[in-house]
Amino acid sequence: MKARIALAGALVASLGLLEACANPQATQASRQAAQADAEAKDDATCREKGLTPGTAPYDACRNTLAQAVADEAARQEQRRIEFQKTLGAGTSDYTGR
């Protein structure tokens, strides 16, 4: 019974991955929607601080928020690389990516 449940779970996960690979337009649309949502949140954050779009302080606020996102992405990438190094330790075909 547990094997059937595991097999069903693997099948569902595989179908989800297959859909993501088979539908790059949906993946791209999802990324664009997430980017637009992030832009709107950043805009709202800076406006809540009383800053007006088009001014130097507003631009600085947006740049600070964008830098924070970039810094977090870099930290996540570094963690991913370190994890891959751990998994690949002792193998001759480890490329770092």
XYZ file of N, CA, C and O in Angstrom:
388
model
N 0.824 -1.194 0.000
C 0.000 0.000 0.000
C 0.866 1.254 0.000
O 0.602 2.180 -0.716
N 1.920 1.245 0.839
C 2.813 2.401 0.883
C 3.512 2.596 -0.447
O 3.752 3.722 -0.865
N 3.835 1.509 -1.109
C 4.496 1.596 -2.412
C 3.579 2.264 -3.431
O 4.034 3.062 -4.252
N 2.289 1.934 -3.388
C 1.332 2.557 -4.302
C 1.215 4.057 -4.043
O 1.149 4.850 -4.966
N 1.201 4.422 -2.776
C 1.117 5.846 -2.425
C 2.371 6.565 -2.903
O 2.295 7.647 -3.479
N 3.524 5.966 -2.692
C 4.781 6.565 -3.139
C 4.802 6.683 -4.650
O 5.237 7.694 -5.205
N 4.337 5.650 -5.340
C 4.295 5.675 -6.801
C 3.346 6.763 -7.290
O 3.666 7.497 -8.222
N 2.199 6.891 -6.652
C 1.246 7.928 -7.040
C 1.837 9.314 -6.808
O 1.689 10.207 -7.647
N 2.534 9.496 -5.693
C 3.172 10.781 -5.419
C 4.240 11.104 -6.451
O 4.348 12.236 -6.927
N 5.035 10.107 -6.808
C 6.073 10.305 -7.828
C 5.452 10.641 -9.176
O 5.963 11.484 -9.917
N 4.350 9.997 -9.500
C 3.666 10.259 -10.760
C 3.133 11.684 -10.809
O 3.303 12.389 -11.810
N 2.525 12.127 -9.734
C 1.999 13.495 -9.671
C 3.141 14.509 -9.805
O 3.043 15.478 -10.549
N 4.242 14.264 -9.106
C 5.388 15.169 -9.191
C 5.950 15.181 -10.603
O 6.291 16.242 -11.138
N 6.032 14.022 -11.235
C 6.555 13.936 -12.600
C 5.665 14.692 -13.578
O 6.154 15.377 -14.466
N 4.370 14.554 -13.409
C 3.446 15.264 -14.287
C 3.572 16.775 -14.119
O 3.498 17.533 -15.086
N 3.776 17.215 -12.897
C 3.974 18.648 -12.656
C 5.228 19.156 -13.339
O 5.223 20.221 -13.957
N 6.303 18.401 -13.244
C 7.544 18.788 -13.921
C 7.382 18.744 -15.425
O 7.883 19.612 -16.138
N 6.692 17.738 -15.922
C 6.471 17.620 -17.354
C 5.674 18.809 -17.874
O 5.994 19.363 -18.923
N 4.660 19.221 -17.133
C 3.861 20.369 -17.556
C 4.715 21.637 -17.599
O 4.613 22.432 -18.531
N 5.557 21.822 -16.611
C 6.416 23.000 -16.578
C 7.356 23.011 -17.769
O 7.612 24.059 -18.365
N 7.882 21.850 -18.137
C 8.784 21.762 -19.283
C 8.028 21.900 -20.597
O 8.544 22.460 -21.558
N 6.828 21.354 -20.648
C 6.062 21.352 -21.883
C 5.382 22.685 -22.149
O 4.965 22.943 -23.269
N 5.286 23.539 -21.152
C 4.569 24.788 -21.329
C 5.457 25.967 -20.908
O 5.208 26.597 -19.886
N 6.484 26.277 -21.696
C 7.381 27.375 -21.321
C 6.680 28.731 -21.325
O 7.074 29.641 -20.602
N 5.619 28.873 -22.125
C 4.895 30.149 -22.136
C 4.233 30.407 -20.787
O 4.240 31.532 -20.292
N 3.678 29.365 -20.197
C 3.049 29.524 -18.882
C 4.099 29.840 -17.831
O 3.867 30.668 -16.944
N 5.263 29.206 -17.948
C 6.345 29.483 -17.008
C 6.805 30.925 -17.140
O 6.998 31.623 -16.143
N 6.954 31.389 -18.377
C 7.367 32.771 -18.623
C 6.307 33.741 -18.114
O 6.635 34.759 -17.495
N 5.050 33.448 -18.358
C 3.966 34.318 -17.889
C 3.960 34.383 -16.366
O 3.734 35.454 -15.783
N 4.219 33.251 -15.724
C 4.267 33.222 -14.269
C 5.414 34.086 -13.748
O 5.255 34.821 -12.769
N 6.575 33.986 -14.394
C 7.722 34.814 -13.983
C 7.423 36.301 -14.173
O 7.782 37.115 -13.333
N 6.792 36.632 -15.281
C 6.464 38.029 -15.539
C 5.458 38.553 -14.516
O 5.568 39.693 -14.063
N 4.493 37.722 -14.161
C 3.511 38.130 -13.156
C 4.177 38.332 -11.799
O 3.865 39.293 -11.083
N 5.106 37.455 -11.453
C 5.821 37.599 -10.184
C 6.664 38.870 -10.186
O 6.738 39.579 -9.176
N 7.295 39.176 -11.325
C 8.100 40.398 -11.435
C 7.219 41.635 -11.295
O 7.574 42.581 -10.588
N 6.060 41.623 -11.952
C 5.148 42.761 -11.852
C 4.648 42.933 -10.422
O 4.525 44.066 -9.936
N 4.382 41.828 -9.752
C 3.936 41.876 -8.359
C 5.027 42.465 -7.466
O 4.755 43.305 -6.606
N 6.265 42.042 -7.690
C 7.386 42.566 -6.904
C 7.568 44.063 -7.148
O 7.810 44.837 -6.219
N 7.428 44.472 -8.405
C 7.548 45.904 -8.738
C 6.461 46.716 -8.021
O 6.733 47.788 -7.484
N 5.244 46.194 -8.017
C 4.139 46.895 -7.363
C 4.371 46.991 -5.849
O 4.102 48.040 -5.242
N 4.880 45.918 -5.255
C 5.160 45.939 -3.816
C 6.271 46.935 -3.487
O 6.179 47.659 -2.494
N 7.308 46.963 -4.310
C 8.396 47.917 -4.081
C 7.892 49.349 -4.213
O 8.234 50.222 -3.406
N 7.065 49.585 -5.228
C 6.491 50.915 -5.419
C 5.659 51.309 -4.201
O 5.797 52.419 -3.678
N 4.825 50.392 -3.732
C 3.981 50.679 -2.573
C 4.824 50.943 -1.326
O 4.517 51.856 -0.546
N 5.894 50.175 -1.147
C 6.771 50.363 0.012
C 7.365 51.765 0.014
O 7.372 52.451 1.046
N 7.855 52.193 -1.132
C 8.478 53.521 -1.208
C 7.438 54.639 -1.078
O 7.695 55.658 -0.439
N 6.267 54.440 -1.661
C 5.210 55.453 -1.536
C 4.722 55.574 -0.096
O 4.384 56.666 0.361
N 4.673 54.431 0.627
C 4.248 54.461 2.028
C 5.199 55.290 2.878
O 4.816 55.789 3.939
N 6.430 55.410 2.411
C 7.413 56.234 3.116
C 7.277 57.709 2.749
O 8.072 58.534 3.193
N 6.274 58.021 1.933
C 6.026 59.400 1.549
C 6.864 59.869 0.369
O 6.939 61.064 0.109
N 7.452 58.947 -0.336
C 8.314 59.302 -1.454
C 7.503 59.370 -2.743
O 6.543 58.619 -2.929
N 7.897 60.279 -3.606
C 7.186 60.501 -4.861
C 7.988 59.920 -6.021
O 9.184 60.195 -6.140
N 7.308 59.128 -6.879
C 8.007 58.580 -8.042
C 8.642 59.695 -8.883
O 8.085 60.778 -9.025
N 9.817 59.387 -9.395
C 10.518 60.357 -10.232
C 11.478 61.244 -9.452
O 12.198 62.041 -10.053
N 11.488 61.106 -8.133
C 12.405 61.906 -7.327
C 13.619 61.065 -6.951
O 13.578 59.837 -6.963
N 14.699 61.738 -6.603
C 15.927 61.031 -6.224
C 15.716 60.135 -4.995
O 16.183 58.987 -4.993
N 15.013 60.596 -3.956
C 14.801 59.710 -2.792
C 13.981 58.456 -3.145
O 14.259 57.366 -2.646
N 12.988 58.619 -4.010
C 12.181 57.472 -4.443
C 13.065 56.485 -5.207
O 13.018 55.280 -4.962
N 13.866 57.011 -6.124
C 14.768 56.155 -6.898
C 15.751 55.429 -5.981
O 16.048 54.253 -6.176
N 16.255 56.135 -4.969
C 17.179 55.519 -4.018
C 16.477 54.404 -3.238
O 17.064 53.339 -2.993
N 15.234 54.629 -2.862
C 14.443 53.621 -2.151
C 14.286 52.379 -3.019
O 14.516 51.257 -2.568
N 13.912 52.577 -4.277
C 13.725 51.443 -5.187
C 15.044 50.701 -5.408
O 15.072 49.480 -5.452
N 16.128 51.455 -5.534
C 17.436 50.817 -5.724
C 17.836 50.001 -4.501
O 18.402 48.915 -4.636
N 17.543 50.527 -3.312
C 17.847 49.800 -2.085
C 17.065 48.486 -2.020
O 17.617 47.439 -1.672
N 15.790 48.536 -2.379
C 14.969 47.322 -2.375
C 15.468 46.328 -3.422
O 15.541 45.123 -3.153
N 15.833 46.819 -4.604
C 16.339 45.936 -5.659
C 17.658 45.301 -5.226
O 17.899 44.112 -5.494
N 18.507 46.069 -4.559
C 19.789 45.530 -4.096
C 19.570 44.453 -3.041
O 20.271 43.443 -3.014
N 18.588 44.658 -2.171
C 18.284 43.653 -1.151
C 17.843 42.339 -1.805
O 18.239 41.251 -1.358
N 17.044 42.427 -2.851
C 16.604 41.226 -3.568
C 17.796 40.546 -4.236
O 17.949 39.325 -4.175
N 18.654 41.343 -4.867
C 19.838 40.785 -5.531
C 20.773 40.126 -4.522
O 21.329 39.050 -4.786
N 20.940 40.757 -3.363
C 21.792 40.184 -2.320
C 21.243 38.846 -1.836
O 21.999 37.892 -1.642
N 19.936 38.764 -1.644
C 19.314 37.519 -1.200
C 19.458 36.443 -2.271
O 19.731 35.281 -1.967
N 19.290 36.811 -3.538
C 19.461 35.842 -4.624
C 20.894 35.320 -4.652
O 21.123 34.125 -4.868
N 21.859 36.196 -4.421
C 23.262 35.778 -4.394
C 23.516 34.829 -3.221
O 24.239 33.834 -3.373
N 22.925 35.107 -2.062
C 23.083 34.214 -0.914
C 22.469 32.844 -1.206
O 23.050 31.807 -0.880
N 21.297 32.840 -1.841
C 20.652 31.570 -2.175
C 21.504 30.781 -3.178
O 21.639 29.564 -3.060
N 22.064 31.469 -4.150
C 22.915 30.796 -5.132
C 24.150 30.221 -4.462
O 24.565 29.099 -4.768
N 24.732 30.963 -3.544
C 25.904 30.463 -2.830
C 25.553 29.225 -2.009
O 26.313 28.253 -1.988
N 24.389 29.244 -1.357
C 23.953 28.065 -0.600
C 23.735 26.874 -1.534
O 24.086 25.745 -1.210
N 23.176 27.145 -2.717
C 22.955 26.077 -3.683
C 24.281 25.465 -4.134
O 24.429 24.246 -4.198
N 25.252 26.317 -4.408
C 26.563 25.843 -4.838
C 27.227 25.016 -3.737
O 27.779 23.946 -4.001
N 27.158 25.505 -2.510
C 27.749 24.764 -1.395
C 27.065 23.414 -1.215
O 27.723 22.406 -0.938
N 25.752 23.378 -1.385
C 25.020 22.122 -1.274
C 25.446 21.166 -2.382
O 25.660 19.976 -2.143
N 25.581 21.692 -3.596
C 26.017 20.848 -4.716
C 27.429 20.318 -4.477
O 27.738 19.188 -4.822
N 28.284 21.139 -3.880
C 29.637 20.677 -3.565
C 29.576 19.533 -2.565
O 30.319 18.563 -2.678
N 28.688 19.647 -1.598
C 28.532 18.590 -0.604
C 28.049 17.307 -1.272
O 28.575 16.227 -1.000
N 27.065 17.437 -2.140
C 26.549 16.256 -2.836
C 27.584 15.671 -3.790
O 27.662 14.461 -3.957
N 28.361 16.546 -4.428
C 29.310 16.096 -5.426
C 30.674 15.756 -4.893
O 31.557 15.374 -5.641
N 30.878 15.912 -3.586
C 32.183 15.637 -3.002
C 32.584 14.194 -3.302
O 31.817 13.262 -3.119
N 33.794 14.043 -3.816
C 34.304 12.711 -4.093
C 33.976 12.192 -5.469
O 34.371 11.102 -5.833
N 33.248 12.990 -6.261
C 32.959 12.537 -7.626
C 33.888 13.275 -8.577
O 34.245 14.417 -8.367
N 34.242 12.613 -9.639
C 35.185 13.211 -10.588
C 34.499 14.106 -11.608
O 35.164 14.836 -12.312
N 33.170 14.045 -11.696
C 32.487 14.817 -12.725
C 31.803 16.070 -12.185
O 31.012 16.686 -12.861
N 32.137 16.481 -10.976
C 31.520 17.675 -10.404
C 32.029 18.910 -11.128
O 33.224 19.101 -11.271
N 31.105 19.738 -11.626
C 31.486 20.928 -12.389
C 31.191 22.218 -11.650
O 31.519 23.277 -12.138
N 30.518 22.158 -10.525
C 30.184 23.372 -9.795
C 28.844 23.950 -10.160
O 28.383 24.919 -9.599
N 28.171 23.361 -11.122
C 26.841 23.826 -11.527
C 25.911 22.676 -11.634
O 26.170 21.588 -11.828
